[in-house]
Amino acid sequence: MKNWLPWKTSVLLMMTEEQKRRRIAENWASVQRTVQEAAIASGRCLESVRVIGVTKYVDESMTRALAATGCVDLGESRPQLLWRKSEAMTDIDSVKWHMIGHLQRNKVRRSLRCRPMIHSVDSSRLLNAVAEEAEQQETTVKVLLEVNISGDEAKTGFLSHELEPVLEAKPKAGVEVCGLMAMAGLGTDSTDARSQFEKVRELRDQLQAATSMALPELSMGMSGDYQQAILAGATMVRIGSVLFDGLIERR
Ligand SMILES: *Cc1c(COP(=O)(O)O)cnc(C)c1O
């Protein structure tokens, strides 16, 4: 029994491309239903919430299958994967890329060529580097400021009180700051997640009032807590594992 495979792995290996595509389409439909229910429950319409399909777990072919089923906002958390996939998929015009993970300044130039929205601007140095490079490339990049809402020292992102001065001092050209991004603290249950997301929305409201800047976007919520995030006002949810349920090993 040296080559024994766990049952689940062997089932995954046996699926045809067609079966995988069908499964992705079902998962996408199910996520859309849940998003719609949560949007309605919070008094909004389905169009007010954008699902970013996080494709970091899968290869190009499954990423293409997700885009083909209608999920055309795609997110990657590692710059190298963003480059590789976006460069391989330039034939699909409808795809819009989102950089959602930590971005080092020496990876800004190549990342901007993929024309992404950047959710994870977590320092003034990075914000300035993105603005400078965007000007060089004669473009404007939409960015979100990542906030460390749990105040957990191990996490990336600005602390809440740091955001107002950053917004006041932000570069005049090259970047358009559209809102905030946040993740619930690790091991947070869903009630706690909702109250953390509500804190992010309140912080955004305060910042808008204090700076007179429009910050319409709130990127918060992942597979385990996106309903709570929508109820708290998320306009973008970043969803990976549930879109690939049945196709990747459960984490
Ligand atoms: C991986 C990742 C997600 C998606 O997580 P899932 O739990 O698989 O939905 C969302 N946001 C960021 C920043 C991630 O790295």
Coordinates of C-alpha atoms and ligand atoms in Angstrom, one line a residue:
M1 CA 0.0 0.0 0.0
K2 CA 2.9 2.3 -0.6
N3 CA 1.1 4.4 -3.2
W4 CA -2.1 4.7 -1.3
L5 CA -3.8 8.0 -1.7
P6 CA -6.3 9.5 0.7
W7 CA -9.8 9.0 -0.6
K8 CA -10.4 12.7 -1.2
T9 CA -7.2 13.2 -3.2
S10 CA -8.0 10.3 -5.5
V11 CA -11.5 11.7 -6.2
L12 CA -10.0 15.0 -7.1
L13 CA -7.6 13.3 -9.5
M14 CA -10.4 11.5 -11.1
M15 CA -12.5 14.5 -11.9
T16 CA -12.5 15.6 -15.5
E17 CA -12.0 19.2 -16.6
E18 CA -15.7 19.4 -17.4
Q19 CA -16.7 18.2 -13.9
K20 CA -14.3 20.7 -12.3
R21 CA -15.8 23.5 -14.4
R22 CA -19.3 22.4 -13.4
R23 CA -18.4 22.3 -9.7
I24 CA -16.9 25.9 -9.9
A25 CA -20.0 27.2 -11.6
E26 CA -22.2 25.6 -8.8
N27 CA -20.0 27.1 -6.1
W28 CA -20.1 30.5 -7.8
A29 CA -23.9 30.4 -8.0
S30 CA -24.1 29.4 -4.3
V31 CA -21.8 32.2 -3.2
Q32 CA -23.8 34.7 -5.3
R33 CA -27.0 33.5 -3.6
T34 CA -25.5 34.0 -0.2
V35 CA -24.2 37.5 -1.2
Q36 CA -27.6 38.5 -2.4
E37 CA -29.3 37.3 0.8
A38 CA -26.8 39.2 2.9
A39 CA -27.1 42.3 0.7
I40 CA -30.9 42.3 0.9
A41 CA -30.7 41.7 4.7
S42 CA -28.6 44.8 5.0
G43 CA -31.0 46.8 2.7
R44 CA -28.8 46.9 -0.3
C45 CA -28.8 45.3 -3.8
L46 CA -26.5 42.5 -5.1
E47 CA -24.6 45.0 -7.3
S48 CA -23.4 46.9 -4.2
V49 CA -21.1 44.0 -3.3
R50 CA -18.3 42.9 -5.5
V51 CA -17.0 39.4 -5.0
I52 CA -13.2 39.1 -5.5
G53 CA -12.5 35.5 -6.4
V54 CA -9.2 34.6 -4.6
T55 CA -7.4 32.2 -6.9
K56 CA -4.2 31.7 -4.9
Y57 CA -5.0 28.0 -4.3
V58 CA -5.5 27.0 -8.0
D59 CA -3.7 26.8 -11.3
E60 CA -4.3 28.8 -14.4
S61 CA -6.9 26.4 -15.8
M62 CA -9.2 26.6 -12.8
T63 CA -8.6 30.4 -12.6
R64 CA -9.9 30.6 -16.2
A65 CA -12.8 28.4 -15.3
L66 CA -13.8 30.8 -12.5
A67 CA -13.6 33.8 -14.8
A68 CA -15.6 31.9 -17.5
T69 CA -18.4 31.3 -15.0
G70 CA -18.7 35.1 -14.4
C71 CA -16.4 35.9 -11.5
V72 CA -14.1 38.4 -13.3
D73 CA -12.7 40.2 -10.3
L74 CA -9.7 38.0 -9.4
G75 CA -7.4 38.3 -6.4
E76 CA -3.9 37.1 -5.7
S77 CA -2.0 37.5 -2.5
R78 CA 1.5 36.9 -3.9
P79 CA 3.0 39.3 -6.5
Q80 CA 4.8 36.5 -8.4
L81 CA 1.5 34.6 -8.9
L82 CA -0.3 37.9 -9.8
W83 CA 2.3 38.5 -12.5
R84 CA 2.3 35.0 -13.9
K85 CA -1.5 34.6 -14.1
S86 CA -2.3 38.1 -15.4
E87 CA 0.5 37.7 -18.0
A88 CA -0.9 34.3 -19.1
M89 CA -4.5 35.5 -19.2
T90 CA -4.3 38.8 -21.1
D91 CA -6.6 37.2 -23.7
I92 CA -9.6 37.7 -21.3
D93 CA -10.4 41.4 -21.4
S94 CA -13.1 41.2 -18.7
V95 CA -10.7 40.1 -15.9
K96 CA -9.8 42.7 -13.4
W97 CA -6.9 41.8 -11.0
H98 CA -6.7 42.7 -7.3
M99 CA -3.5 42.5 -5.2
I100 CA -4.7 41.5 -1.8
G101 CA -1.5 40.4 0.0
H102 CA 1.6 42.1 1.3
L103 CA 3.5 44.0 -1.5
Q104 CA 7.1 44.8 -1.2
R105 CA 8.3 48.0 -2.7
N106 CA 10.7 46.3 -5.1
K107 CA 7.7 44.4 -6.6
V108 CA 5.6 47.5 -7.3
R109 CA 6.9 48.2 -10.8
R110 CA 6.0 44.8 -12.3
S111 CA 2.8 44.5 -10.3
L112 CA 1.5 47.8 -11.7
R113 CA 1.8 46.5 -15.2
C114 CA -1.0 44.1 -14.3
R115 CA -3.2 47.2 -13.7
P116 CA -4.5 45.8 -10.4
M117 CA -6.5 47.4 -7.6
I118 CA -4.2 47.2 -4.6
H119 CA -6.2 46.3 -1.4
S120 CA -3.2 45.9 0.9
V121 CA -1.4 49.2 1.1
D122 CA 0.0 48.9 4.6
S123 CA 2.5 51.7 5.0
S124 CA 3.1 55.3 3.8
R125 CA 6.3 54.2 2.2
L126 CA 4.4 51.7 0.0
L127 CA 1.7 54.3 -0.8
N128 CA 4.4 56.7 -1.9
A129 CA 6.2 54.1 -3.9
V130 CA 3.0 53.1 -5.7
A131 CA 2.2 56.7 -6.5
E132 CA 5.6 57.4 -7.8
E133 CA 5.7 54.3 -10.0
A134 CA 2.1 54.9 -11.3
E135 CA 3.2 58.4 -12.4
Q136 CA 6.1 56.9 -14.3
Q137 CA 3.8 54.5 -16.0
E138 CA 1.4 57.4 -16.7
T139 CA -1.5 55.7 -14.8
T140 CA -3.6 56.1 -11.7
V141 CA -3.9 53.2 -9.3
K142 CA -6.9 52.6 -7.1
V143 CA -5.8 51.5 -3.7
L144 CA -7.2 50.7 -0.3
L145 CA -5.5 51.3 3.0
E146 CA -5.2 48.1 5.1
V147 CA -6.1 48.6 8.7
N148 CA -5.1 46.4 11.5
I149 CA -8.4 46.5 13.3
S150 CA -7.6 43.9 16.0
G151 CA -4.5 45.9 16.9
D152 CA -2.7 42.5 16.9
E153 CA 1.1 43.2 16.7
A154 CA 1.7 40.2 14.4
K155 CA -0.6 41.7 11.8
T156 CA 0.1 44.1 8.9
G157 CA -1.7 47.3 8.3
F158 CA -2.1 50.7 9.7
L159 CA -3.4 51.2 13.3
S160 CA -6.6 53.1 13.3
H161 CA -5.2 56.3 14.6
E162 CA -2.5 56.4 11.9
L163 CA -5.0 56.7 9.1
E164 CA -6.0 60.3 9.3
P165 CA -2.5 61.8 8.9
V166 CA -1.8 59.3 6.1
L167 CA -4.9 60.5 4.2
E168 CA -4.0 64.1 4.8
A169 CA -0.5 63.6 3.5
K170 CA -1.2 61.3 0.6
P171 CA 0.4 61.9 -2.8
K172 CA -1.6 64.2 -5.0
A173 CA -1.2 62.1 -8.1
G174 CA -0.7 58.4 -9.1
V175 CA -3.0 56.9 -6.5
E176 CA -6.7 57.2 -5.7
V177 CA -7.4 56.0 -2.2
C178 CA -10.9 54.5 -2.4
G179 CA -11.4 53.1 1.1
L180 CA -10.2 50.6 3.6
M181 CA -9.4 46.9 3.7
A182 CA -9.4 44.7 6.9
M183 CA -9.3 41.2 8.1
A184 CA -10.9 39.8 11.2
G185 CA -8.3 38.7 13.8
L186 CA -7.3 35.1 13.7
G187 CA -9.6 32.7 15.5
T188 CA -12.4 35.3 15.6
D189 CA -15.9 33.8 15.8
S190 CA -18.6 35.2 13.6
T191 CA -20.2 37.5 16.2
D192 CA -16.8 39.0 16.9
A193 CA -16.1 39.3 13.2
R194 CA -19.2 41.3 12.7
S195 CA -18.3 43.7 15.4
Q196 CA -14.8 44.1 14.1
F197 CA -16.1 44.8 10.6
E198 CA -18.6 47.4 12.1
K199 CA -15.6 49.1 13.7
V200 CA -14.0 49.4 10.3
R201 CA -17.1 51.0 8.8
E202 CA -17.3 53.4 11.7
L203 CA -13.7 54.3 11.3
R204 CA -14.3 54.9 7.6
D205 CA -17.2 57.2 8.4
Q206 CA -15.1 59.2 10.9
L207 CA -12.3 59.5 8.4
Q208 CA -14.6 60.7 5.7
A209 CA -16.0 63.4 8.1
A210 CA -12.6 64.4 9.3
T211 CA -10.9 64.7 5.9
S212 CA -13.8 65.4 3.5
M213 CA -12.5 62.6 1.3
A214 CA -14.8 60.0 -0.2
L215 CA -13.9 56.5 0.9
P216 CA -16.7 54.4 -0.6
E217 CA -15.0 51.0 -0.6
L218 CA -14.8 48.6 2.3
S219 CA -12.9 45.3 1.4
M220 CA -13.6 42.9 4.2
G221 CA -14.8 39.4 4.7
M222 CA -13.5 36.0 3.4
S223 CA -15.0 32.5 3.0
G224 CA -15.7 32.1 6.8
D225 CA -17.2 35.5 7.5
Y226 CA -18.3 37.3 4.3
Q227 CA -22.0 37.4 5.3
Q228 CA -21.1 39.2 8.5
A229 CA -18.9 41.6 6.5
I230 CA -21.7 42.4 4.1
L231 CA -24.1 43.0 7.0
A232 CA -21.5 45.4 8.4
G233 CA -21.3 47.3 5.1
A234 CA -18.6 45.5 3.0
T235 CA -18.6 46.6 -0.7
M236 CA -16.0 43.9 -1.6
V237 CA -15.6 40.4 -0.2
R238 CA -12.4 38.4 -0.9
I239 CA -13.5 34.8 -1.3
G240 CA -11.2 31.8 -2.0
S241 CA -11.8 28.4 -0.4
V242 CA -15.6 28.2 -0.8
L243 CA -15.4 28.9 -4.5
F244 CA -13.1 25.9 -4.9
D245 CA -15.0 23.7 -2.4
G246 CA -14.7 20.1 -3.6
L247 CA -11.7 21.0 -5.8
I248 CA -9.0 21.8 -3.3
E249 CA -8.1 20.1 0.0
R250 CA -10.2 21.6 2.8
R251 CA -8.0 23.9 4.9
Ligands
LIG1 C1 -6.4 33.9 1.0 C2 -7.0 35.2 1.3 C3 -8.4 35.5 1.2 C4 -9.4 34.4 0.9 O1 -9.5 33.5 2.0 P1 -10.5 32.3 2.0 O2 -10.7 32.0 3.5 O3 -9.9 31.1 1.3 O4 -11.8 32.8 1.4 C5 -8.8 36.8 1.4 N1 -8.0 37.8 1.7 C6 -6.7 37.6 1.8 C7 -5.8 38.8 2.1 C8 -6.1 36.3 1.6 O5 -4.8 36.2 1.7

